[in-house]
Every structure is written in structure tokens, then in C-alpha cells.
């Protein structure tokens, strides 16, 4: 970052919440939060919020080469994700799993704004006056009052039935015994249709209930 300004915050947790709600007005944001995890081997940044894409890259046929070029051209920190199906560009593999969300296999962006918090210190990649304008805007931001219906109106479904799931577990155990592989992370998707939620509100509640050391929130236009 060419320029940055560091200031002190009086209420760190309130600022974090308001900053995420404020950032949600942009098409692209990425929040990374260690939740003050104490183990230094797992934490290089305490809390960092990247907002608004100046430039971006989505997955192509040569994803890793394109990303390497994009990173060099950006000449700053970039934010994004790799998906599991990038394995198909490394090995001779294919996937035919149902995808109801359709995130790209790879996406990274160069942000316009970067907010970083360590202790009660906030650093913004902006000069002195603009930093204070942004902080004032966020501090005065009114968190929206939401009414998304009763909690019991959201009905979760299994992508794989309980019976089929248990059958698959038995088959997996047999394959491990036979030496086909030694470890497997078998997942079952739970989903809901024809329902509306507030992604920021849901994230904040989930993160409050379970403070993971690698907590993240990502918005890519209409995908969260």
C-alpha cells in the first residue's frame, strides 16, 4: 500500500460489525477474522476487511498461471479463494457434483479499500483526511433493521438421504481397509430453497456462537 493511516478505536467490536454492514453495499468484499486466536502459528492478521474490486480475475483454463500474472500486476495484497474443483487442472480428474450456487473455481480481486485491525488500532490504506471520512461514515452507519420471518420458516434438506449417507460410509470404510486411500473427508450438503436471509446478520450470529480462528465472509455480487 502506497499510503495508509492508523488511528485508535474506542469500540472495536461495534466498529467491526458496522464496517461489515457498510461494506455490504459494495459488490465485492472479503473479511478475514482470526477471532483473537492466541496461537501465533495460525495467525498473521487479526482482522482484515477488503472492499470493492478495482480489478479481478476469475477462473480460466490456465487458472494458476493467470493468477500469478494478476498478482504481479496488482503489486499489492489480493483477496479471494480457490475451490476444490481446481484439482481438475492439476490432475486428470473430473467432477459431476450438483452445484446450485455456481461460484467460480477461482476468484481474486484487488480491493479499493483495506481495513486492518490489531488491538484497538485501525489501519486504512488511505491518507489522513480520507481515512477519517471513511471511519466517520462507518461509525455513523445505522445497521439495518431486518425482518426475515420466523426461524422455523427455513426448512433445511439433505442433498443425500440419511440411509444413502450411511451406506456410503460403510463403503468408504471398506475401501480404507482395502487400501484404496487412507483418509477421506465425506460431506453431505444441507440446503434450503425459496427462502431469504440476511447474509451479514447470519454470519455475525454464527461467528458469535462459534469463534473460529479462520473465520471469513465473502461477497461476490449476489453470491455469499
Short mmCIF file of C-alpha atoms in Angstrom, two decimals:
data_model
loop_
_atom_site.label_atom_id
_atom_site.label_comp_id
_atom_site.label_asym_id
_atom_site.label_seq_id
_atom_site.Cartn_x
_atom_site.Cartn_y
_atom_site.Cartn_z
CA UNK A 1 0.00 0.00 0.00
CA UNK A 2 1.43 3.37 -1.02
CA UNK A 3 -0.35 5.29 1.74
CA UNK A 4 -2.01 4.26 4.98
CA UNK A 5 -3.29 5.87 8.16
CA UNK A 6 -3.57 4.32 11.63
CA UNK A 7 -5.99 5.55 14.27
CA UNK A 8 -7.36 4.29 17.61
CA UNK A 9 -10.88 2.88 18.02
CA UNK A 10 -12.96 3.37 21.15
CA UNK A 11 -15.29 0.39 20.49
CA UNK A 12 -13.55 -2.19 18.33
CA UNK A 13 -16.31 -4.82 18.18
CA UNK A 14 -19.01 -2.29 17.29
CA UNK A 15 -16.82 -0.87 14.54
CA UNK A 16 -16.23 -4.36 13.10
CA UNK A 17 -19.97 -5.01 12.85
CA UNK A 18 -20.77 -1.63 11.33
CA UNK A 19 -17.87 -1.92 8.87
CA UNK A 20 -19.23 -5.21 7.55
CA UNK A 21 -22.75 -3.83 7.14
CA UNK A 22 -21.33 -0.73 5.40
CA UNK A 23 -19.13 -2.86 3.12
CA UNK A 24 -22.10 -4.98 2.11
CA UNK A 25 -23.27 -2.14 -0.14
CA UNK A 26 -20.37 -2.96 -2.47
CA UNK A 27 -20.42 -5.85 -4.97
CA UNK A 28 -17.21 -7.45 -3.72
CA UNK A 29 -15.94 -7.80 -0.15
CA UNK A 30 -13.77 -10.23 1.79
CA UNK A 31 -13.47 -10.34 5.58
CA UNK A 32 -10.83 -12.45 7.35
CA UNK A 33 -11.09 -12.70 11.14
CA UNK A 34 -8.86 -14.73 13.48
CA UNK A 35 -11.22 -14.03 16.41
CA UNK A 36 -8.16 -13.17 18.53
CA UNK A 37 -6.91 -16.75 18.33
CA UNK A 38 -3.89 -16.97 20.59
CA UNK A 39 -1.70 -19.44 18.66
CA UNK A 40 0.84 -17.44 16.65
CA UNK A 41 1.43 -20.28 14.19
CA UNK A 42 -2.14 -19.85 12.93
CA UNK A 43 -2.45 -16.07 12.93
CA UNK A 44 -0.70 -13.44 10.84
CA UNK A 45 -3.58 -10.98 10.69
CA UNK A 46 -6.09 -10.26 13.46
CA UNK A 47 -8.94 -8.75 11.38
CA UNK A 48 -8.83 -7.50 7.81
CA UNK A 49 -11.63 -6.30 5.54
CA UNK A 50 -11.10 -5.82 1.78
CA UNK A 51 -13.79 -3.81 -0.01
CA UNK A 52 -14.66 -3.12 -3.68
CA UNK A 53 -12.79 -4.63 -6.62
CA UNK A 54 -10.53 -2.32 -8.64
CA UNK A 55 -9.55 -5.32 -10.77
CA UNK A 56 -10.38 -9.01 -10.57
CA UNK A 57 -9.68 -12.42 -12.02
CA UNK A 58 -12.00 -15.38 -12.37
CA UNK A 59 -11.07 -18.94 -13.27
CA UNK A 60 -9.82 -19.68 -16.79
CA UNK A 61 -8.27 -22.72 -18.41
CA UNK A 62 -4.81 -21.85 -17.03
CA UNK A 63 -6.02 -20.56 -13.67
CA UNK A 64 -2.76 -20.69 -11.76
CA UNK A 65 -0.69 -19.04 -14.48
CA UNK A 66 -3.31 -16.32 -14.90
CA UNK A 67 -3.41 -15.76 -11.14
CA UNK A 68 0.38 -15.47 -10.95
CA UNK A 69 0.29 -12.79 -13.65
CA UNK A 70 -2.61 -10.99 -11.96
CA UNK A 71 -0.80 -10.96 -8.62
CA UNK A 72 2.32 -9.46 -10.18
CA UNK A 73 0.32 -6.76 -11.99
CA UNK A 74 -1.65 -5.88 -8.85
CA UNK A 75 1.53 -5.17 -6.89
CA UNK A 76 -0.40 -5.30 -3.59
CA UNK A 77 -2.41 -7.72 -1.45
CA UNK A 78 -5.17 -9.55 -3.31
CA UNK A 79 -8.10 -11.43 -1.79
CA UNK A 80 -10.17 -14.38 -2.98
CA UNK A 81 -10.49 -18.13 -2.95
CA UNK A 82 -9.59 -21.45 -4.58
CA UNK A 83 -12.33 -24.04 -4.96
CA UNK A 84 -11.96 -27.79 -4.64
CA UNK A 85 -12.58 -28.42 -8.33
CA UNK A 86 -9.33 -26.70 -9.30
CA UNK A 87 -7.94 -30.20 -8.78
CA UNK A 88 -9.17 -30.89 -12.29
CA UNK A 89 -6.49 -28.54 -13.66
CA UNK A 90 -3.74 -30.28 -11.70
CA UNK A 91 -4.66 -33.95 -12.08
CA UNK A 92 -6.59 -35.94 -14.65
CA UNK A 93 -9.82 -35.71 -12.66
CA UNK A 94 -13.40 -34.66 -13.28
CA UNK A 95 -16.37 -33.77 -11.08
CA UNK A 96 -20.10 -34.10 -11.63
CA UNK A 97 -21.47 -32.85 -8.31
CA UNK A 98 -24.59 -30.69 -8.30
CA UNK A 99 -23.77 -27.00 -7.90
CA UNK A 100 -26.73 -24.80 -7.02
CA UNK A 101 -24.68 -21.67 -6.28
CA UNK A 102 -22.10 -21.66 -9.10
CA UNK A 103 -19.18 -19.84 -7.58
CA UNK A 104 -16.20 -19.69 -9.97
CA UNK A 105 -13.47 -22.26 -9.33
CA UNK A 106 -11.04 -19.43 -8.64
CA UNK A 107 -11.60 -15.76 -7.89
CA UNK A 108 -9.29 -12.99 -6.63
CA UNK A 109 -9.59 -9.22 -6.57
CA UNK A 110 -7.51 -6.14 -5.88
CA UNK A 111 -9.50 -4.10 -3.32
CA UNK A 112 -10.10 -0.36 -3.31
CA UNK A 113 -10.27 -0.20 0.50
CA UNK A 114 -8.43 -2.32 3.07
CA UNK A 115 -9.25 -2.01 6.77
CA UNK A 116 -6.98 -3.81 9.22
CA UNK A 117 -7.43 -4.01 13.00
CA UNK A 118 -4.80 -5.05 15.55
CA UNK A 119 -5.82 -4.50 19.16
CA UNK A 120 -7.62 -1.14 19.17
CA UNK A 121 -5.65 0.21 16.21
CA UNK A 122 -7.27 0.56 12.79
CA UNK A 123 -5.12 0.94 9.67
CA UNK A 124 -6.71 2.04 6.40
CA UNK A 125 -4.97 2.18 3.02
CA UNK A 126 -5.88 5.84 2.62
CA UNK A 127 -4.33 9.19 3.50
CA UNK A 128 -5.19 11.20 6.63
CA UNK A 129 -8.37 13.08 5.61
CA UNK A 130 -9.94 10.28 3.59
CA UNK A 131 -9.37 7.74 6.38
CA UNK A 132 -11.27 9.91 8.85
CA UNK A 133 -14.08 10.43 6.35
CA UNK A 134 -14.44 6.65 5.91
CA UNK A 135 -14.26 5.95 9.64
CA UNK A 136 -16.88 8.63 10.35
CA UNK A 137 -19.13 7.20 7.66
CA UNK A 138 -18.86 3.71 9.17
CA UNK A 139 -19.20 4.91 12.78
CA UNK A 140 -22.41 6.76 11.94
CA UNK A 141 -23.80 3.91 9.85
CA UNK A 142 -27.20 2.67 11.01
CA UNK A 143 -27.33 -1.13 10.95
CA UNK A 144 -30.48 -2.15 9.07
CA UNK A 145 -33.47 -3.48 10.98
CA UNK A 146 -34.37 -6.75 9.32
CA UNK A 147 -37.47 -8.90 9.39
CA UNK A 148 -36.85 -12.11 7.54
CA UNK A 149 -39.65 -14.17 9.01
CA UNK A 150 -39.69 -16.79 11.70
CA UNK A 151 -36.72 -19.09 12.08
CA UNK A 152 -38.90 -22.16 11.60
CA UNK A 153 -39.84 -20.91 8.10
CA UNK A 154 -36.42 -22.07 6.83
CA UNK A 155 -36.56 -25.79 6.12
CA UNK A 156 -33.20 -27.48 5.57
CA UNK A 157 -32.99 -30.51 3.29
CA UNK A 158 -30.28 -33.13 2.86
CA UNK A 159 -28.68 -33.48 -0.55
CA UNK A 160 -28.05 -37.16 0.32
CA UNK A 161 -30.60 -39.09 2.39
CA UNK A 162 -29.61 -40.46 5.79
CA UNK A 163 -29.95 -44.05 4.52
CA UNK A 164 -27.76 -43.43 1.45
CA UNK A 165 -25.27 -41.47 3.55
CA UNK A 166 -24.82 -44.41 5.95
CA UNK A 167 -24.47 -46.82 3.01
CA UNK A 168 -21.73 -44.62 1.58
CA UNK A 169 -19.95 -44.55 4.95
CA UNK A 170 -19.87 -48.34 5.03
CA UNK A 171 -18.43 -48.42 1.51
CA UNK A 172 -15.81 -45.81 2.43
CA UNK A 173 -14.70 -47.81 5.49
CA UNK A 174 -14.31 -50.92 3.33
CA UNK A 175 -12.23 -49.00 0.79
CA UNK A 176 -9.97 -47.67 3.55
CA UNK A 177 -9.47 -51.25 4.82
CA UNK A 178 -8.60 -52.34 1.28
CA UNK A 179 -6.01 -49.56 0.99
CA UNK A 180 -7.67 -47.53 -1.78
CA UNK A 181 -6.99 -44.43 0.35
CA UNK A 182 -6.10 -43.69 3.97
CA UNK A 183 -8.21 -40.61 4.64
CA UNK A 184 -11.41 -39.14 3.19
CA UNK A 185 -13.47 -36.10 4.07
CA UNK A 186 -17.02 -37.14 3.21
CA UNK A 187 -19.58 -34.33 3.25
CA UNK A 188 -23.32 -34.01 2.92
CA UNK A 189 -24.84 -30.74 1.75
CA UNK A 190 -27.75 -29.20 3.66
CA UNK A 191 -29.70 -26.58 1.74
CA UNK A 192 -32.90 -24.54 1.75
CA UNK A 193 -34.89 -23.25 -1.20
CA UNK A 194 -37.37 -20.39 -1.64
CA UNK A 195 -36.19 -18.56 1.45
CA UNK A 196 -34.50 -15.22 2.16
CA UNK A 197 -31.81 -14.46 4.74
CA UNK A 198 -29.57 -11.53 5.59
CA UNK A 199 -26.05 -12.93 4.96
CA UNK A 200 -24.28 -10.36 7.16
CA UNK A 201 -26.64 -10.97 10.07
CA UNK A 202 -26.32 -14.74 9.73
CA UNK A 203 -22.52 -14.52 9.59
CA UNK A 204 -22.33 -12.33 12.70
CA UNK A 205 -24.59 -14.71 14.64
CA UNK A 206 -22.64 -17.79 13.52
CA UNK A 207 -19.31 -16.16 14.31
CA UNK A 208 -20.56 -15.12 17.74
CA UNK A 209 -21.69 -18.67 18.51
CA UNK A 210 -18.52 -20.34 17.20
CA UNK A 211 -15.43 -18.14 17.07
CA UNK A 212 -13.36 -19.99 14.52
CA UNK A 213 -9.69 -18.95 14.15
CA UNK A 214 -10.13 -18.86 10.35
CA UNK A 215 -13.48 -17.08 10.14
CA UNK A 216 -14.32 -15.44 6.82
CA UNK A 217 -17.14 -13.68 4.99
CA UNK A 218 -17.06 -13.26 1.23
CA UNK A 219 -19.46 -11.49 -1.09
CA UNK A 220 -19.20 -11.75 -4.86
CA UNK A 221 -22.13 -9.78 -6.28
CA UNK A 222 -25.21 -11.95 -5.46
CA UNK A 223 -23.17 -14.84 -4.04
CA UNK A 224 -22.13 -15.07 -0.39
#
